[in-house]
Short mmCIF file of C-alpha atoms in Angstrom, two decimals:
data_model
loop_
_atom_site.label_atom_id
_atom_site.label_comp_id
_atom_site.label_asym_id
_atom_site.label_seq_id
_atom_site.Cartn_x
_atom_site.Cartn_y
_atom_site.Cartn_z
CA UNK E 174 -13.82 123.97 40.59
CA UNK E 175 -15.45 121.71 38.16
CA UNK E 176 -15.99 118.67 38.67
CA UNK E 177 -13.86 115.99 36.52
CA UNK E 178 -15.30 114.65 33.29
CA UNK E 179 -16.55 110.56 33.95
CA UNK E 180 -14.60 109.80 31.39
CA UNK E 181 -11.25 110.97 32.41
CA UNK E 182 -11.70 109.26 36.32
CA UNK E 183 -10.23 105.93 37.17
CA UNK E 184 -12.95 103.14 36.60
CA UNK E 185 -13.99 101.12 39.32
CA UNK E 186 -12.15 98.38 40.94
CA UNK E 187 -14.24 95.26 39.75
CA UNK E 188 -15.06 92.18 42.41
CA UNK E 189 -12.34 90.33 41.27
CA UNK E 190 -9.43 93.47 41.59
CA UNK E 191 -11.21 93.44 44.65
CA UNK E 192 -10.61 90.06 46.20
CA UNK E 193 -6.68 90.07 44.78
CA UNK E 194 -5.90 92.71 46.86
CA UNK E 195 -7.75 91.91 49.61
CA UNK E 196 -6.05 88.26 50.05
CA UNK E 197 -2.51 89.99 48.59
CA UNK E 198 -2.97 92.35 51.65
CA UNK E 199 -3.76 89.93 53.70
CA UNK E 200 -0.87 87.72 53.22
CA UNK E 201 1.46 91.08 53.77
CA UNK E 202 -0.47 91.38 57.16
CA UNK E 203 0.30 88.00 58.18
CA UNK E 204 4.26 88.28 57.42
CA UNK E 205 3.98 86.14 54.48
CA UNK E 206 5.21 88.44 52.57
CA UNK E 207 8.16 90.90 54.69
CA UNK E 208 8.93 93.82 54.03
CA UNK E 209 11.00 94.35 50.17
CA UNK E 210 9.47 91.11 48.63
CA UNK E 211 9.01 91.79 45.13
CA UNK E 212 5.74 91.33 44.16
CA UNK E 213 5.92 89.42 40.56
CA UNK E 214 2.62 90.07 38.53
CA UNK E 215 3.23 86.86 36.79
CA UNK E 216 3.99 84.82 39.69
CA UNK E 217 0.73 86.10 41.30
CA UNK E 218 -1.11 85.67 38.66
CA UNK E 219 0.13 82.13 38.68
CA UNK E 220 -0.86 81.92 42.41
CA UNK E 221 -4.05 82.76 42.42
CA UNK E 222 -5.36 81.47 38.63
CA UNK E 223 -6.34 84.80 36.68
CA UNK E 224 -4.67 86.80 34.08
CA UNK E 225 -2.03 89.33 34.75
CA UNK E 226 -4.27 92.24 34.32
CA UNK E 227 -6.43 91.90 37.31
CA UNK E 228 -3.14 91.46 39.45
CA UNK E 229 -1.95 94.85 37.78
CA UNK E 230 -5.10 96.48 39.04
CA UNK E 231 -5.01 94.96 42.16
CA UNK E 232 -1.39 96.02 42.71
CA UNK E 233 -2.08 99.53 41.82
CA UNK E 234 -4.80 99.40 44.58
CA UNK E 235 -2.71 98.56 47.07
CA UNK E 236 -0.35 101.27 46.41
CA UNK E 237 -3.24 103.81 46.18
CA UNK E 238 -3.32 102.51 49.63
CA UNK E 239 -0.15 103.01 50.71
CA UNK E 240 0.06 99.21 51.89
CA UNK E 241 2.98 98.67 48.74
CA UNK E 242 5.33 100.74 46.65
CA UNK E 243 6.22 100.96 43.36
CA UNK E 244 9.67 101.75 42.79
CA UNK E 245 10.09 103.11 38.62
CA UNK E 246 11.74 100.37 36.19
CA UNK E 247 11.44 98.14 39.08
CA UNK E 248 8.47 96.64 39.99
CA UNK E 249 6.04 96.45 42.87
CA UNK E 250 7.49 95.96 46.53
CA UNK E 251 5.73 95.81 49.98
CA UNK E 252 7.15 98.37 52.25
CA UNK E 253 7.02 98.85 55.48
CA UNK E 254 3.17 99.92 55.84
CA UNK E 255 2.30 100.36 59.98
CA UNK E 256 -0.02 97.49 61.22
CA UNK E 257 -2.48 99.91 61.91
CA UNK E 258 -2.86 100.76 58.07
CA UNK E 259 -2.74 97.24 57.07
CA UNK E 260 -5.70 96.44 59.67
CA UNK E 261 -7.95 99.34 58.44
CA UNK E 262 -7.36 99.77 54.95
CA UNK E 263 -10.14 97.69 52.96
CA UNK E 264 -9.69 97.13 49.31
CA UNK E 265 -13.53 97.08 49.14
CA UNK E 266 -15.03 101.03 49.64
CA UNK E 267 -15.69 101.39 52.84
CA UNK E 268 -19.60 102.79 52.12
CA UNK E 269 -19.91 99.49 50.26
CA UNK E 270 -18.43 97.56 53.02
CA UNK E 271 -20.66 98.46 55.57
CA UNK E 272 -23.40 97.76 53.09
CA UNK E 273 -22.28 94.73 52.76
CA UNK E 274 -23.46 93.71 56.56
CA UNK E 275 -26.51 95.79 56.63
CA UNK E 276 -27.99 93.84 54.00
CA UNK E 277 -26.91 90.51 55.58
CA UNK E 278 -28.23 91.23 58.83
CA UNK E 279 -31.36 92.66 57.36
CA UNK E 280 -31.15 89.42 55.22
CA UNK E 281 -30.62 87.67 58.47
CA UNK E 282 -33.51 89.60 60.88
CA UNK E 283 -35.91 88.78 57.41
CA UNK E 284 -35.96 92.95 57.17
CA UNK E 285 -35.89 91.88 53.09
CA UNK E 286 -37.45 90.23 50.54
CA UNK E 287 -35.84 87.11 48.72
CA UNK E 288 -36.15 89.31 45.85
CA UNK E 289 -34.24 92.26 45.34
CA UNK E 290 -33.04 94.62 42.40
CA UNK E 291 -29.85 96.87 41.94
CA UNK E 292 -31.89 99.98 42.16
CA UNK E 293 -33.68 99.06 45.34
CA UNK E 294 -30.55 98.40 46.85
CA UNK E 295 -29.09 101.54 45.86
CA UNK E 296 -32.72 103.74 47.40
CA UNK E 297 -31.89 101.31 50.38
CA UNK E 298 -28.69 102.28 51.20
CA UNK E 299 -27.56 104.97 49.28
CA UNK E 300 -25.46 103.48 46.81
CA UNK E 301 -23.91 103.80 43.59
CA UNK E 302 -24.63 101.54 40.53
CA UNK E 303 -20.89 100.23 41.02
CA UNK E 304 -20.92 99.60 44.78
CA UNK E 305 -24.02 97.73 44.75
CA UNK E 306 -22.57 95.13 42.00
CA UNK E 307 -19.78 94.84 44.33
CA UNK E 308 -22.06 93.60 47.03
CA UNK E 309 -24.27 91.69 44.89
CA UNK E 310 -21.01 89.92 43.41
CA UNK E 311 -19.02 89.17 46.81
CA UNK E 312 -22.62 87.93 48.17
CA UNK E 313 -22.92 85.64 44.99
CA UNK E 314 -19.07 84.54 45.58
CA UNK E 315 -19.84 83.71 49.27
CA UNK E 316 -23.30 81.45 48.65
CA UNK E 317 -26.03 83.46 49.55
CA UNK E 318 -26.95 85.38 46.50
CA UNK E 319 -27.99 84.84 42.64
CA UNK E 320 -28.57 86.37 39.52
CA UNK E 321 -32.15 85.66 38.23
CA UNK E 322 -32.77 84.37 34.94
CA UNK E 323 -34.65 87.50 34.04
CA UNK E 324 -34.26 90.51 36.12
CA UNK E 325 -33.02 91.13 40.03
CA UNK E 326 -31.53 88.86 42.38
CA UNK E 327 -32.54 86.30 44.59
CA UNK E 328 -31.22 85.93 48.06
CA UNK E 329 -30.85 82.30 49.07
CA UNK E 330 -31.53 81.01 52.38
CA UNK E 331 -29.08 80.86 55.05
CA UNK E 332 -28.42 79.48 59.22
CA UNK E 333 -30.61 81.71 59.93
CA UNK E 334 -31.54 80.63 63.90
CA UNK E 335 -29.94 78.97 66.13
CA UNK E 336 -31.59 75.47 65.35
CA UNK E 337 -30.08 75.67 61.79
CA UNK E 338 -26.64 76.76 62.61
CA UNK E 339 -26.99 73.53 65.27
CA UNK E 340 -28.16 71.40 63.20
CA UNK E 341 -25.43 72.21 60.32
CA UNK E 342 -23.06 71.16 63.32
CA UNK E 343 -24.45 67.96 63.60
CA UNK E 344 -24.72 67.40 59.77
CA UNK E 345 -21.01 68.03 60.02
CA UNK E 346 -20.16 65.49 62.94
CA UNK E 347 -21.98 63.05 60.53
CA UNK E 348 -20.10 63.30 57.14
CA UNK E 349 -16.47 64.77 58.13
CA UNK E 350 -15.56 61.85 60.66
CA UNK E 351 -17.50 59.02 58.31
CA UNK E 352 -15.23 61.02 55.14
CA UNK E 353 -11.94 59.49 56.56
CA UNK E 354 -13.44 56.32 56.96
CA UNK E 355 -14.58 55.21 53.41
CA UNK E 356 -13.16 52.91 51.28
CA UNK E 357 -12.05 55.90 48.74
CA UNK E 358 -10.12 58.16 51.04
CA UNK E 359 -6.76 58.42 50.30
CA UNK E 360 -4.02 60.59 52.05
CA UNK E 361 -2.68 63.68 50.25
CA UNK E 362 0.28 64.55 51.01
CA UNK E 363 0.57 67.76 49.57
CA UNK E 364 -2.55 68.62 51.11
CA UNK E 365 -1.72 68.10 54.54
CA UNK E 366 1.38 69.95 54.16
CA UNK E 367 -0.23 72.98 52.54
CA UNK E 368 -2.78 72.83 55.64
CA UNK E 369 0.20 72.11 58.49
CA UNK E 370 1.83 75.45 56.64
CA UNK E 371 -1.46 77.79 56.66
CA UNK E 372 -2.56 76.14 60.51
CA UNK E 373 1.49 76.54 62.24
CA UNK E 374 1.49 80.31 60.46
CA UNK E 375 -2.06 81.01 62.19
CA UNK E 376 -0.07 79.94 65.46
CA UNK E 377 2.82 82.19 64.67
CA UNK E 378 1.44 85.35 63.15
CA UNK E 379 -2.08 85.18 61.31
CA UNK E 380 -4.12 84.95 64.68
CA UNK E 381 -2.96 87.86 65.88
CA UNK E 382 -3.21 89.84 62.49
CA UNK E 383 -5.70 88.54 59.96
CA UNK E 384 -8.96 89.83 60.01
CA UNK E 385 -11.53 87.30 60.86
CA UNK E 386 -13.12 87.11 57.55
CA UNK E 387 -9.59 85.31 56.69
CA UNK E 388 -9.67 83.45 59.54
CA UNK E 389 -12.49 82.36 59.28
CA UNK E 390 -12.36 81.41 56.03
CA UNK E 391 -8.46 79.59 56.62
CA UNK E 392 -10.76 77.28 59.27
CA UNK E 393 -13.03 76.49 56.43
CA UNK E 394 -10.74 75.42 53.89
CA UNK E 395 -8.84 72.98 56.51
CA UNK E 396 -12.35 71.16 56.77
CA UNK E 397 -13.20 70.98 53.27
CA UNK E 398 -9.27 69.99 52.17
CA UNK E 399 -9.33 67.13 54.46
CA UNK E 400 -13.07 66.21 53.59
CA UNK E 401 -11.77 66.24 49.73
CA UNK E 402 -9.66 63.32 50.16
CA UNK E 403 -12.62 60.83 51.16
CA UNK E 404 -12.46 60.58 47.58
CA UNK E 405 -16.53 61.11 47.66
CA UNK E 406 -17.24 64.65 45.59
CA UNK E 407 -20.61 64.58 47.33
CA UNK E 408 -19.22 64.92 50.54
CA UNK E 409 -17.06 67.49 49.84
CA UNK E 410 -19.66 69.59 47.76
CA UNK E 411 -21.86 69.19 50.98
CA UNK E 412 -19.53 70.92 53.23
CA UNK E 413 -18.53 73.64 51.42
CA UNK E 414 -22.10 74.21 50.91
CA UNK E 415 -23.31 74.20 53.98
CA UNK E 416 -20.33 76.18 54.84
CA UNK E 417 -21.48 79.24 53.03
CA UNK E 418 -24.46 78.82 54.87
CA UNK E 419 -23.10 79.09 58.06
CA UNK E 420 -20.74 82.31 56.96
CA UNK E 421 -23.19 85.45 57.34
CA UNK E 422 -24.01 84.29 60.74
CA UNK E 423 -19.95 83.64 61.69
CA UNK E 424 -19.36 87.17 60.34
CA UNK E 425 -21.75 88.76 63.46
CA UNK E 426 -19.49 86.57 66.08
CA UNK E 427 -16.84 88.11 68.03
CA UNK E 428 -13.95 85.98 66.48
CA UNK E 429 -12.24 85.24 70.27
CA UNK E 430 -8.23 84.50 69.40
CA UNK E 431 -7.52 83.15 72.05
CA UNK E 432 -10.17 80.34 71.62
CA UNK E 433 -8.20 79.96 67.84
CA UNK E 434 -5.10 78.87 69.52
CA UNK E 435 -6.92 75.99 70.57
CA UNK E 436 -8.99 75.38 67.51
CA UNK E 437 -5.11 75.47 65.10
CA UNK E 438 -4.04 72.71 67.89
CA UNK E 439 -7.42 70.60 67.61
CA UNK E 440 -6.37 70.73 63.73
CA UNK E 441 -2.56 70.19 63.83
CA UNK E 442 -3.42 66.94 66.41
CA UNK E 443 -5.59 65.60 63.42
CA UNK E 444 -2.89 66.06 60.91
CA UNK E 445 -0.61 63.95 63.08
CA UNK E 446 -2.81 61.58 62.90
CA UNK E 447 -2.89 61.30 59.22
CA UNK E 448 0.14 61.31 58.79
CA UNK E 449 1.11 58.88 60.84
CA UNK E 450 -1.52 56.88 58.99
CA UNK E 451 -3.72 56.30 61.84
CA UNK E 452 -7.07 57.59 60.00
CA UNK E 453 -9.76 55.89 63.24
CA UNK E 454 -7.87 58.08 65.53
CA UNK E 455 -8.31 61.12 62.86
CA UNK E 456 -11.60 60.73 62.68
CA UNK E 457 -12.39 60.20 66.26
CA UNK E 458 -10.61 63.23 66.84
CA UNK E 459 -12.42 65.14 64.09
CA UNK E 460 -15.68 64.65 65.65
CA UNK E 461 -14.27 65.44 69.51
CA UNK E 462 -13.13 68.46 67.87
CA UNK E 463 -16.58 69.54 66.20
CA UNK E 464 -18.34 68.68 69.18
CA UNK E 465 -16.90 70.74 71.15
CA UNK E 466 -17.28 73.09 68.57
CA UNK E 467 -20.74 72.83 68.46
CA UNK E 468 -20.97 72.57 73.16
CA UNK E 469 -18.83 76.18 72.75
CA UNK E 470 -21.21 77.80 69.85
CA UNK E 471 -25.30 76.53 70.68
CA UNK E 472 -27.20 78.37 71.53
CA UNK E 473 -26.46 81.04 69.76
CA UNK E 474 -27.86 84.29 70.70
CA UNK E 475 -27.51 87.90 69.20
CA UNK E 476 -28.70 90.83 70.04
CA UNK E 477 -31.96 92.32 68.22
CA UNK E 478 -30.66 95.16 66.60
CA UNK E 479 -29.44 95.37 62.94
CA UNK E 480 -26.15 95.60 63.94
CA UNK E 481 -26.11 93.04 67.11
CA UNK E 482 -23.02 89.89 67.17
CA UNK E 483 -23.87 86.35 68.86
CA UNK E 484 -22.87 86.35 72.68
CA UNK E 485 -21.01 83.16 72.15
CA UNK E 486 -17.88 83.77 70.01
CA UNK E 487 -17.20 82.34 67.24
CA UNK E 488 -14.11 79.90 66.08
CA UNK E 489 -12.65 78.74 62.96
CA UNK E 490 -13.92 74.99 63.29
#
């Protein structure tokens, strides 16, 4: 059989096809979406701040995928997909996946240069020229990568030991509790409901079927939402900053669920606080809430090899 012209196959899924599916999967896998929702192109589009044609693409992933259906002169609908397809199925290729945490533990472990180029990275790991853009993008999306002026990429540093990833703790028990206190802060309503909505649905569903990369990142976003209202863009640029930082080492942890239960409560207790307008008792119990954080998580230690995830697990705080 002869192998099918390059012109005539399918192109690529780019980064950004990439990521729509991803979080439109993800939001199927957490019951946000039930089973016979149609899903709107426009609407999405809407939701998530691109063009219709990316949502198109992404769409037509997911029914590649079998996670949706398209039903002709209808539209798009999410069917009823088992769990274990939704957990396993990746929008990202799965050789590029893996790829993706070999070179951030070899990042990590200092197995690599700052400096890398596409075709080193594709000798490296066996790659092709579209896979490795994939990488290089998501790693550029998530902090820890950049395109050179001229020619490569530079990989930017990262908690790299345990005395970083502590002391980015401690940075954070600084500025998040001291963010509710200045004179600028000012309560957002529509921001603590969005966060109440995303932090009750963790408790109700997304714990138990998110992956931890969405977990992770939901626990993220309620710090840096709440650290927005201090009304200090400094502050808030700070945190999500030094968040990135923190992520390639929170993607070797063993996400523990369990513990999550507790960490949603920690955050649902703080948004009582708010908003019942009692912002000292917020911020007290911002920093009681990091701290223990930061008693659960340091030291961290991992094991040596390439592969290896911290003994202590990791949380969403």
């Amino acid at each position: 059989m002869r192998d099918e012209p390059e012109s005539s196959r399918s192109p690529a899924p780019t980064p950004l096809v990439i990521s729509l599916a991803g979080r439109i999967r993800d939001d199927i896998l957490g019951k946000e979406l039930p089973v016979g929702t149609k899903l709107v192109t426009q609407g999405l589009a809407d939701q998530f701040g691109v063009s219709r044609s990316p949502v198109r693409e992404a769409l037509a992933l997911l029914c590649e995928q079998k996670i949706i259906e398209q039903i002709p002169n209808r539209g798009f609908f999410t069917c009823a997909a088992p769990q274990e397809v939704l957990k396993s199925s990746d929008p990202l290729p799965r050789e590029a996946n893996r790829a993706y945490y070999r070179l951030a533990d070899d990042w990590i472990d200092d197995r690599i240069e700052a400096d890398v180029t596409e075709q080193m990275l594709r000798d490296r790991y066996g790659l092709t020229r579209t896979q490795v853009t994939d990488i290089l993008m998501r790693a550029s999306r998530e902090g820890w990568a950049e395109r050179k002026q001229g020619y490569g990429w530079r990989l930017l540093p990262v908690a790299k030991t345990p005395e970083s990833f502590e002391q980015i703790y401690r940075f954070r028990m600084i500025i998040e509790p001291a963010g509710m206190l200045e004179p600028s802060f000012r309560l957002d309503r529509q921001i603590l409901s969005e966060q109440r909505r995303i932090q009750e649905r963790m408790l109700e569903t997304d714990i138990a079927n998110l992956p931890a990369e969405r977990l992770l990142e939901n626990g993220s976003l309620f710090h840096e939402e709440l650290l927005r209202m201090s009304g200090n863009p400094f502050l808030h640029m700070s945190l999500v900053r030094i968040n990135r930082m923190r992520r390639l080492l929170e993607y070797r942890a063993n996400v523990d669920r369990d513990r999550l239960r507790i960490q949603c409560s920690d955050h649902l207790k703080i948004l009582d606080a708010l908003d019942q307008h009692e912002v000292l008792e917020a911020s007290y119990l911002m920093r009681k809430h990091l701290s223990g954080a930061l008693e659960r998580k340091s030291p961290l230690r991992w094991t040596p090899t390439g592969g290896g995830s911290p003994e202590e697990a990791s949380d969403t705080a």
